[in-house]
N, CA, C and O of each residue as an XYZ file, in Angstrom:
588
protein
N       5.814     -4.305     -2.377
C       5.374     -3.021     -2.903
C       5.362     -3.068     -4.419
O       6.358     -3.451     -5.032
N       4.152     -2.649     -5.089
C       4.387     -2.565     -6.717
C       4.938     -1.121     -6.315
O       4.967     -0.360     -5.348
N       5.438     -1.221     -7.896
C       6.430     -0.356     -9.079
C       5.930      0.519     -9.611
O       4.732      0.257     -9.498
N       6.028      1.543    -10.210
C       5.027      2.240    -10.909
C       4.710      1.476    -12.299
O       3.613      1.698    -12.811
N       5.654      0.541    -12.975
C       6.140     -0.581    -13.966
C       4.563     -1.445    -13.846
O       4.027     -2.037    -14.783
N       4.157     -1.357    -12.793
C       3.287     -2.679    -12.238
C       1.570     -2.555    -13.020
O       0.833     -1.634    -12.667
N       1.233     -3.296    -13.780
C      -0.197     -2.873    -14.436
C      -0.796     -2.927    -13.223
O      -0.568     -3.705    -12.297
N      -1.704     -1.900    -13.308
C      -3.189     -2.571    -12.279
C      -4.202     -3.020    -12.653
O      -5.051     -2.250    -13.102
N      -4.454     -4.468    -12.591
C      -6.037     -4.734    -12.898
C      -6.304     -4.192    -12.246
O      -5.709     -3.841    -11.228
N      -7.900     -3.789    -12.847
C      -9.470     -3.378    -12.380
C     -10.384     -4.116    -12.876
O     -10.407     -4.534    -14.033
N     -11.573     -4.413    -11.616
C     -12.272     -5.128    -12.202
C     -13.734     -4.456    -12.112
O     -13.759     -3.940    -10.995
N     -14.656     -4.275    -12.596
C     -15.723     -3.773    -12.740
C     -17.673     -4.793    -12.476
O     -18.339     -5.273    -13.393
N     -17.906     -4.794    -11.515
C     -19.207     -5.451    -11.677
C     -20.124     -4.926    -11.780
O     -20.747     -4.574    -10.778
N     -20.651     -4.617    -13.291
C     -21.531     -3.481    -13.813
C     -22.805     -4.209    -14.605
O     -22.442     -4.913    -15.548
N     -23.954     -4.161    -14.417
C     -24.894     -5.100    -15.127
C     -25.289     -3.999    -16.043
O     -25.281     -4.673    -17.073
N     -25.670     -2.670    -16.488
C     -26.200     -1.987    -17.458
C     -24.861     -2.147    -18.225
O     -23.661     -2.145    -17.951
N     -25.597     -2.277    -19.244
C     -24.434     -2.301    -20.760
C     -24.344     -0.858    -21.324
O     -23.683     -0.832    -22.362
N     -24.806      0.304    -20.947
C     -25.013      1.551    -20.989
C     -23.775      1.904    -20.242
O     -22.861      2.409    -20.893
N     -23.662      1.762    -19.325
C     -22.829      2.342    -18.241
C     -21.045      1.621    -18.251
O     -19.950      2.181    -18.218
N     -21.431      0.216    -18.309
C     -20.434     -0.986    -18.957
C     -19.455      0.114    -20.117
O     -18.329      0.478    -19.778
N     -19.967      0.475    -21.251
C     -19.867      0.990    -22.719
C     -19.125      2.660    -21.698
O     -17.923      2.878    -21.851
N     -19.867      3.544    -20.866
C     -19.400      4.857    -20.780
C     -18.045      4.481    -19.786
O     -17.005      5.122    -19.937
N     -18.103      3.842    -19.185
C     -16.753      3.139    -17.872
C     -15.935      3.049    -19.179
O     -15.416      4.003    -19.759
N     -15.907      1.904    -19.508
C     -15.045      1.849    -20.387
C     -14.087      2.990    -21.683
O     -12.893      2.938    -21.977
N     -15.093      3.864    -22.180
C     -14.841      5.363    -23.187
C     -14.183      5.906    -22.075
O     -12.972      5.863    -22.292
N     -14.480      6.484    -20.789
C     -14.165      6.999    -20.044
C     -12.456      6.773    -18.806
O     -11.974      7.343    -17.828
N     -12.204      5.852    -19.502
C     -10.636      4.783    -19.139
C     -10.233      5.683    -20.285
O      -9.814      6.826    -20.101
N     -10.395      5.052    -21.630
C      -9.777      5.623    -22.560
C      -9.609      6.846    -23.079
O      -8.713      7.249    -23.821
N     -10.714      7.515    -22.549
C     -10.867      9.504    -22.176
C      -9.569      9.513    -21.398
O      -8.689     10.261    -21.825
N      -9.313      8.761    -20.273
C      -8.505      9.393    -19.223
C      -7.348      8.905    -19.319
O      -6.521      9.065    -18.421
N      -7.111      8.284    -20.329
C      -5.299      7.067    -21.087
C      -5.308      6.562    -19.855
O      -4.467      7.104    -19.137
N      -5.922      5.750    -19.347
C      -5.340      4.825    -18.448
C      -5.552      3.462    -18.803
O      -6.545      2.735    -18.795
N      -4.127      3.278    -19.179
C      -3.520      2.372    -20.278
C      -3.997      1.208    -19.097
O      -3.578      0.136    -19.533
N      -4.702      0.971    -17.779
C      -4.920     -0.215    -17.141
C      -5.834     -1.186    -17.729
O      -6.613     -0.819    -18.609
N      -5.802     -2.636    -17.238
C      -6.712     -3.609    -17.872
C      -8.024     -3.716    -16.772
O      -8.153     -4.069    -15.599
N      -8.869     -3.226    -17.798
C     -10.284     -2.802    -17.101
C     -10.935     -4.108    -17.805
O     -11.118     -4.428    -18.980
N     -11.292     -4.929    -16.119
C     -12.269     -5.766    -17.016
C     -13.738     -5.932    -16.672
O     -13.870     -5.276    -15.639
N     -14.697     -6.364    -16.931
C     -16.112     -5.754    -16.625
C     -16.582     -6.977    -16.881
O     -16.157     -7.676    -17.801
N     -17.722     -7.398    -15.877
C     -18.463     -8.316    -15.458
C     -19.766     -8.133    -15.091
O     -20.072     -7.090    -14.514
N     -20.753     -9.141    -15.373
C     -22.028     -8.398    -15.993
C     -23.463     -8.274    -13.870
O     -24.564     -7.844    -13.528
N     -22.414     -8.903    -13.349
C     -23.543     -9.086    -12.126
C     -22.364     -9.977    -10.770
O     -21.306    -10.597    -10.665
N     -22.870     -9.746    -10.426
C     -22.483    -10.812     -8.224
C     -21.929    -11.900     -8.672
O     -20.726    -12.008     -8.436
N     -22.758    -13.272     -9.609
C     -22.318    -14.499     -9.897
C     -20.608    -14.104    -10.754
O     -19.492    -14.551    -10.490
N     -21.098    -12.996    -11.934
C     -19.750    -13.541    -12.509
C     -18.824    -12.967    -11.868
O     -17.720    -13.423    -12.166
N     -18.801    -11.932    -10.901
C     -17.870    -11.510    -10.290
C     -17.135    -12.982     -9.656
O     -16.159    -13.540    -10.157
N     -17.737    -13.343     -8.670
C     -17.503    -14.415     -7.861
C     -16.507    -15.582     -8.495
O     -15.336    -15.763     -8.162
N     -17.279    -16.351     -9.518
C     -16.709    -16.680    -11.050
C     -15.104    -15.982    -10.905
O     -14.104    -16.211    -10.224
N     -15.484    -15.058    -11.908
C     -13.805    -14.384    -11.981
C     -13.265    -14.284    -10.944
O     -12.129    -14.678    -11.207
N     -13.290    -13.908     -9.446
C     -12.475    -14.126     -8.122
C     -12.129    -15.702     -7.741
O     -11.038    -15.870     -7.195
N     -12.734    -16.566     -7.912
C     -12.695    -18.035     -7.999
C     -11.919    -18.521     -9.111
O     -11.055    -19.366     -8.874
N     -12.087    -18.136    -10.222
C     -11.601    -18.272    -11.287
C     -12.022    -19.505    -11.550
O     -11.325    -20.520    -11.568
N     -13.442    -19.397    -11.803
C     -13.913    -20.582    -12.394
C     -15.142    -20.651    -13.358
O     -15.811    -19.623    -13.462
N     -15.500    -21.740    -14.063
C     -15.783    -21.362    -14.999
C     -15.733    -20.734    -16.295
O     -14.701    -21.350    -16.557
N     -15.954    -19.966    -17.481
C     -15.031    -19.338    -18.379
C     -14.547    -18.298    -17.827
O     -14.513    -17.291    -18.535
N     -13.864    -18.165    -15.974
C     -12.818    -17.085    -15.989
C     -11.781    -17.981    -15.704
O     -10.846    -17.248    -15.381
N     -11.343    -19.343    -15.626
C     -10.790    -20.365    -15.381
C      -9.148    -19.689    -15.248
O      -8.260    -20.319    -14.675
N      -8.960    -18.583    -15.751
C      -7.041    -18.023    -16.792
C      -7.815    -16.988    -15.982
O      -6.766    -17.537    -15.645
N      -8.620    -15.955    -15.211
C      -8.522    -14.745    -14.876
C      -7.607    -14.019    -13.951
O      -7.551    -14.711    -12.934
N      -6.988    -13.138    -13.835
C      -5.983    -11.911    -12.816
C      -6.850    -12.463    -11.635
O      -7.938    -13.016    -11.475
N      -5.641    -11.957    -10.789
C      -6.187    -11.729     -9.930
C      -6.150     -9.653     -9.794
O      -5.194     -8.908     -9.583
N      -7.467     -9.371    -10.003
C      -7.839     -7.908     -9.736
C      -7.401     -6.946     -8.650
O      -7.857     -7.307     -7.565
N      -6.768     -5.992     -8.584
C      -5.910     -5.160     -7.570
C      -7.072     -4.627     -6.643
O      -7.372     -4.647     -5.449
N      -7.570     -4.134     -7.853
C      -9.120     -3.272     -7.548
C     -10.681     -3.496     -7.902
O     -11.109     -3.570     -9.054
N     -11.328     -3.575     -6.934
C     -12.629     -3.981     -7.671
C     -13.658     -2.670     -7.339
O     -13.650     -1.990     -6.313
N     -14.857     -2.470     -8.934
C     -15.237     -1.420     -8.778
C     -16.853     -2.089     -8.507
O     -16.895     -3.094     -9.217
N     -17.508     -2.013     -8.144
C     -18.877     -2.459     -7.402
C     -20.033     -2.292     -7.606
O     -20.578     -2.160     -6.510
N     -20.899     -2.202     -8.579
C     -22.120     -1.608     -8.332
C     -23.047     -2.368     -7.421
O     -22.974     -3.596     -7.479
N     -24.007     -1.759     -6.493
C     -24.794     -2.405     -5.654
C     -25.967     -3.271     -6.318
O     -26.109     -4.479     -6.127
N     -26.696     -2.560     -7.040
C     -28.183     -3.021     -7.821
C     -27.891     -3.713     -8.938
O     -27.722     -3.062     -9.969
N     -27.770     -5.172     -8.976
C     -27.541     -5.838    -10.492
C     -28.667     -6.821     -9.566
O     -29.227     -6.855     -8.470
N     -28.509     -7.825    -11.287
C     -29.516     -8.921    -10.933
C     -28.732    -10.471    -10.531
O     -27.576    -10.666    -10.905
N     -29.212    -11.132    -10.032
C     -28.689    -12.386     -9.933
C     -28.101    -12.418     -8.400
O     -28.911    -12.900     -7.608
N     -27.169    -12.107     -7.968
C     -26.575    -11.574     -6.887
C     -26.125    -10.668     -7.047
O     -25.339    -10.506     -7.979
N     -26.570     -9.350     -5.872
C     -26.221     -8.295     -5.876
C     -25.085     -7.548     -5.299
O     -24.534     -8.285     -4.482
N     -24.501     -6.404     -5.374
C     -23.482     -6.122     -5.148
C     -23.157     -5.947     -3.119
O     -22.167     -5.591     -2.480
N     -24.457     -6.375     -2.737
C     -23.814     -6.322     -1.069
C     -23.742     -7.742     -0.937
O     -23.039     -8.128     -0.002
N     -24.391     -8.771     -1.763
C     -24.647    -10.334     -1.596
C     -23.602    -10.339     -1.312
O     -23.235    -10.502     -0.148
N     -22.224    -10.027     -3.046
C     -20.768    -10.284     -3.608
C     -20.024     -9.832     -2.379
O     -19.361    -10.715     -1.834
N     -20.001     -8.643     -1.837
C     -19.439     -7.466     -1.184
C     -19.386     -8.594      0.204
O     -18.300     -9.172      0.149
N     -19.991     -8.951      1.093
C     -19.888     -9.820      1.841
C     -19.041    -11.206      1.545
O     -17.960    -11.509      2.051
N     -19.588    -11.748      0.869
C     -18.986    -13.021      0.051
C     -17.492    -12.765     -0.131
O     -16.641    -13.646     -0.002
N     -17.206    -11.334     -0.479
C     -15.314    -11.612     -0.578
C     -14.986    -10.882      0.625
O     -13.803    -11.142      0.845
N     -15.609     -9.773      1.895
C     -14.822     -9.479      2.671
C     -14.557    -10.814      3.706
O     -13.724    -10.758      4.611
N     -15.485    -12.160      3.407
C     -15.617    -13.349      4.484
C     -14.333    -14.302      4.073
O     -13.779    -15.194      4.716
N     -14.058    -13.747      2.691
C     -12.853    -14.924      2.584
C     -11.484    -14.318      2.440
O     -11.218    -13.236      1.917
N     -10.524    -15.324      3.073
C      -9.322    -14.595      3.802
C      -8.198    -14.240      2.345
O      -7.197    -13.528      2.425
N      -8.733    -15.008      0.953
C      -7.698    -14.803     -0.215
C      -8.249    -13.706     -0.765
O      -7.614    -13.240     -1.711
N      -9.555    -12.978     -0.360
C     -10.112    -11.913     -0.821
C     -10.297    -10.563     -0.331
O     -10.784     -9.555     -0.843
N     -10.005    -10.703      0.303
C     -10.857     -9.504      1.421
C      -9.790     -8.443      1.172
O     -10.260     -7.345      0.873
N      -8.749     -8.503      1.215
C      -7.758     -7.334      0.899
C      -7.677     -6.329     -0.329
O      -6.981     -5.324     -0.476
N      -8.933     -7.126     -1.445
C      -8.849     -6.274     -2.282
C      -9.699     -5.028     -2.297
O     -10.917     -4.995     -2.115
N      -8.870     -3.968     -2.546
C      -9.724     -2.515     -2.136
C     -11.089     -2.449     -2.955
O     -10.825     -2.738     -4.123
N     -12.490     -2.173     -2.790
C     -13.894     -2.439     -3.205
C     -14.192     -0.581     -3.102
O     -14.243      0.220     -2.168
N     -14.323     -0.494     -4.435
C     -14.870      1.067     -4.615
C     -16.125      0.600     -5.096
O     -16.226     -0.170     -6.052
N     -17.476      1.242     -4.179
C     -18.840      1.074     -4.604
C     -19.211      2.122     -5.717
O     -19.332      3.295     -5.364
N     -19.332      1.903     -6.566
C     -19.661      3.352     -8.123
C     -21.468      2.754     -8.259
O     -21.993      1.808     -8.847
N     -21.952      3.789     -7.444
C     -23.859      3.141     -7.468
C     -24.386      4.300     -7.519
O     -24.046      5.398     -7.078
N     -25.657      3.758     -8.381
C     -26.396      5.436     -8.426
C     -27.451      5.582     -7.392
O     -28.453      6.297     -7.398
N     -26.808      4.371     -6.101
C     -27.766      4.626     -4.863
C     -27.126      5.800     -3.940
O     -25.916      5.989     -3.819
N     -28.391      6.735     -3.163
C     -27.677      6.974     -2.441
C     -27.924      7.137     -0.616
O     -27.617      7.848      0.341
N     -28.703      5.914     -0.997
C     -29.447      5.338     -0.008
C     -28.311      5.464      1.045
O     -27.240      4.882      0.872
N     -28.621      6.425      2.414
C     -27.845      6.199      3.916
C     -27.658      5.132      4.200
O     -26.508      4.850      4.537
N     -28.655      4.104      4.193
C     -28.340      2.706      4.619
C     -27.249      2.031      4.007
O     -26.352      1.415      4.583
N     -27.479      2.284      2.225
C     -25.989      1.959      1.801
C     -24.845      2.278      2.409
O     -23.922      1.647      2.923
N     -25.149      3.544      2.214
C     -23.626      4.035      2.661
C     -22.891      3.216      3.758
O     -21.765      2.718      3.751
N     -24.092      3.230      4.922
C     -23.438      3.190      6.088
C     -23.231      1.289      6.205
O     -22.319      0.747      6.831
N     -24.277      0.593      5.469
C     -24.005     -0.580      5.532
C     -22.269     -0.997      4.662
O     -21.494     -1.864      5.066
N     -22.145     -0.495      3.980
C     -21.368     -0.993      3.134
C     -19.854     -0.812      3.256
O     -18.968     -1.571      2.863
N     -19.728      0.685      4.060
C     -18.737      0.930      4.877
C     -18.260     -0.141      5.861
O     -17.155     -0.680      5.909
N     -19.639     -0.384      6.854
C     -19.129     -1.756      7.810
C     -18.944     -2.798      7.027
O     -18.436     -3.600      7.811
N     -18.994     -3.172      6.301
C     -18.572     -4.500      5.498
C     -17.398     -4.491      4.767
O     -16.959     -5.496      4.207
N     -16.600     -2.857      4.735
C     -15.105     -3.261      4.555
C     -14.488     -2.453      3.150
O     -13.359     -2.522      2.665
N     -15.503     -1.786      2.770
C     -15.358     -0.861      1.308
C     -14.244     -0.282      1.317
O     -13.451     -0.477      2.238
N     -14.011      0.426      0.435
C     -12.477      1.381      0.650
C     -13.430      2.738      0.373
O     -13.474      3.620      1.230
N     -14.184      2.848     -0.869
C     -14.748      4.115     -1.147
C     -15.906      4.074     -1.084
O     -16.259      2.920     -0.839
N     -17.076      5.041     -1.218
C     -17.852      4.969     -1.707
C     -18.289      5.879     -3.075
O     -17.318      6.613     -3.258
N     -19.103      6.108     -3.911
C     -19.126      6.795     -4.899
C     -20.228      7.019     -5.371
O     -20.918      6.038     -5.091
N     -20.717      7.623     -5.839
C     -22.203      7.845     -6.420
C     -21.705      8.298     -8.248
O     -21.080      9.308     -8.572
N     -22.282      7.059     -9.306
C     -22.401      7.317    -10.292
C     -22.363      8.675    -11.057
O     -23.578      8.866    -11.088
N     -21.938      9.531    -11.565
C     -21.716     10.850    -12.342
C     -23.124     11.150    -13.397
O     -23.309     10.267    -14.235
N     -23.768     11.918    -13.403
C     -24.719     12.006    -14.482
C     -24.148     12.320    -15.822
O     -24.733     11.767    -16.753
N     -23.321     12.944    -16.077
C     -22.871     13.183    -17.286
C     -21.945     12.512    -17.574
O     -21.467     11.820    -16.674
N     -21.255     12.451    -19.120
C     -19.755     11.491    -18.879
C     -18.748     12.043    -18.837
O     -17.764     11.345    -18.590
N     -18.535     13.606    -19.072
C     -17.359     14.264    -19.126
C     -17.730     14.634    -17.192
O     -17.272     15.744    -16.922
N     -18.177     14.190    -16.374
C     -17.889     13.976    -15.189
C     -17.423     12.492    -14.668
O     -16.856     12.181    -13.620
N     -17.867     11.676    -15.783
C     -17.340     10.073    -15.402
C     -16.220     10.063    -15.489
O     -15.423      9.524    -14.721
N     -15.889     10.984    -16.960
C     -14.035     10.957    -17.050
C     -13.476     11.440    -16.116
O     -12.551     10.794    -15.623
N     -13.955     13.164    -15.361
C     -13.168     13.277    -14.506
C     -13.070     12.957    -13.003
O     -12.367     13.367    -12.080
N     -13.913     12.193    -13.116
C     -13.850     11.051    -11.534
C     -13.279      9.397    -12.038
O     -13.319      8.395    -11.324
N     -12.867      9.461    -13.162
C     -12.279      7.938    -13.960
C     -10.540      8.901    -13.690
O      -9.940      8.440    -12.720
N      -9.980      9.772    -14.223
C      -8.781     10.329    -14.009
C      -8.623     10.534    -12.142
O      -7.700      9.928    -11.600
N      -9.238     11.099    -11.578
C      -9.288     11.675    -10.251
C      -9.079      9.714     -9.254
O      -8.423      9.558     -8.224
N      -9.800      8.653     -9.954
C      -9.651      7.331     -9.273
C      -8.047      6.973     -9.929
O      -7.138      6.815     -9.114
N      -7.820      6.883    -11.054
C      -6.594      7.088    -11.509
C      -5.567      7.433    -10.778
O      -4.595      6.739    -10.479
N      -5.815      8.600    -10.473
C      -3.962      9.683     -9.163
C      -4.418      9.147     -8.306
O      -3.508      8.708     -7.602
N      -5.335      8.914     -7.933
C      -5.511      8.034     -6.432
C      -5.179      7.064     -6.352
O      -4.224      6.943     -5.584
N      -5.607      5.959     -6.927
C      -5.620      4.164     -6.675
C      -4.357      3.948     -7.509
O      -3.684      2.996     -7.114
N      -4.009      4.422     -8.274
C      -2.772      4.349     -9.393
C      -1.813      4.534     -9.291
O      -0.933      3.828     -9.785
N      -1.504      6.148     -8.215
C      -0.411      6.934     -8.033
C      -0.134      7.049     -6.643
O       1.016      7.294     -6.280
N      -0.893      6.926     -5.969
C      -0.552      7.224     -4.711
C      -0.703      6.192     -3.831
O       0.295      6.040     -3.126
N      -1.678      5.357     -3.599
C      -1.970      4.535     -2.916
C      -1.462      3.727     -2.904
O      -1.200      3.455     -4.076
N      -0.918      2.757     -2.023
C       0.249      1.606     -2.180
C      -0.778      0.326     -1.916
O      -1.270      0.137     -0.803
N      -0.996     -0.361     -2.828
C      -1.978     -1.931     -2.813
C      -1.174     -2.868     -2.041
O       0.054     -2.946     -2.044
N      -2.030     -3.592     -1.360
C      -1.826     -5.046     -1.226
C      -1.022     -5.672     -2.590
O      -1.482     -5.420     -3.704
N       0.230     -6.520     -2.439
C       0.590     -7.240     -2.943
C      -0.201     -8.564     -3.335
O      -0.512     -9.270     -2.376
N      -0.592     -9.029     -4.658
C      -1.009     -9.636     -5.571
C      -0.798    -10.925     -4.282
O       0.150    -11.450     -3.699
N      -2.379    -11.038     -4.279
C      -3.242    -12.593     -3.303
C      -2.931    -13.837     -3.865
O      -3.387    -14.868     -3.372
């Protein structure tokens, strides 16, 4: 069981650098002093879960936050790719997409998600769904012990 003592990585697979930039303001809107780290698409996610390549030294991430639509490999490619492997699959996968495609939903659920989420249009709603993931995943929820 973590501690309340216990940092939580987060990890973020976000390809707009727009959104990358408001995630990030929006941590620091909400003091959550956690190490948010952000990755630009599917490959580098994978990368940083492998820890290879220049993530060679990376955490292993408590939480991973998901977007579906990037380029290179996409976020159901990734999303499959770690619920298939047994050092991965435990980590809780919040989808934050500005899809809100049924099929998503419902595909992505069977493949093992914890949440789903639909992107915020404004950012003083990003903050308060960045605080609201906070008391949730932070405070209440008890994680898997570090893979």
């Amino acid at each position: 069981m973590m501690g309340p003592a216990t940092p939580i990585s987060i990890l973020m697979a976000e390809d707009d650098v727009e959104d990358q930039m408001l995630v990030r303001e929006a941590f620091e809107e909400a003091r959550l002093a956690n190490d948010l780290v952000i990755v630009a698409d599917g490959e580098e996610l994978m990368d940083y879960l492998h820890q290879d390549g220049e993530y060679v030294d990376a955490g292993h991430p408590h939480i991973i936050l998901l977007d579906l639509n990037m380029p290179r490999k996409d976020g159901r490619e990734a999303l499959k790719e770690i619920k298939a492997d047994p050092k991965l699959r435990r980590i809780p996968i919040i989808v934050l997409t500005t899809s809100s495609a049924e099929e998503d939903i419902i595909s992505t659920y069977d493949m093992g998600i914890s949440s789903y989420i639909r992107k915020p249009v404004t950012f003083d709603k990003l903050v308060d769904l960045v605080k609201e993931l906070g008391r949730y995943w932070l405070e209440i929820v008890e994680l898997p012990p570090d893979v």
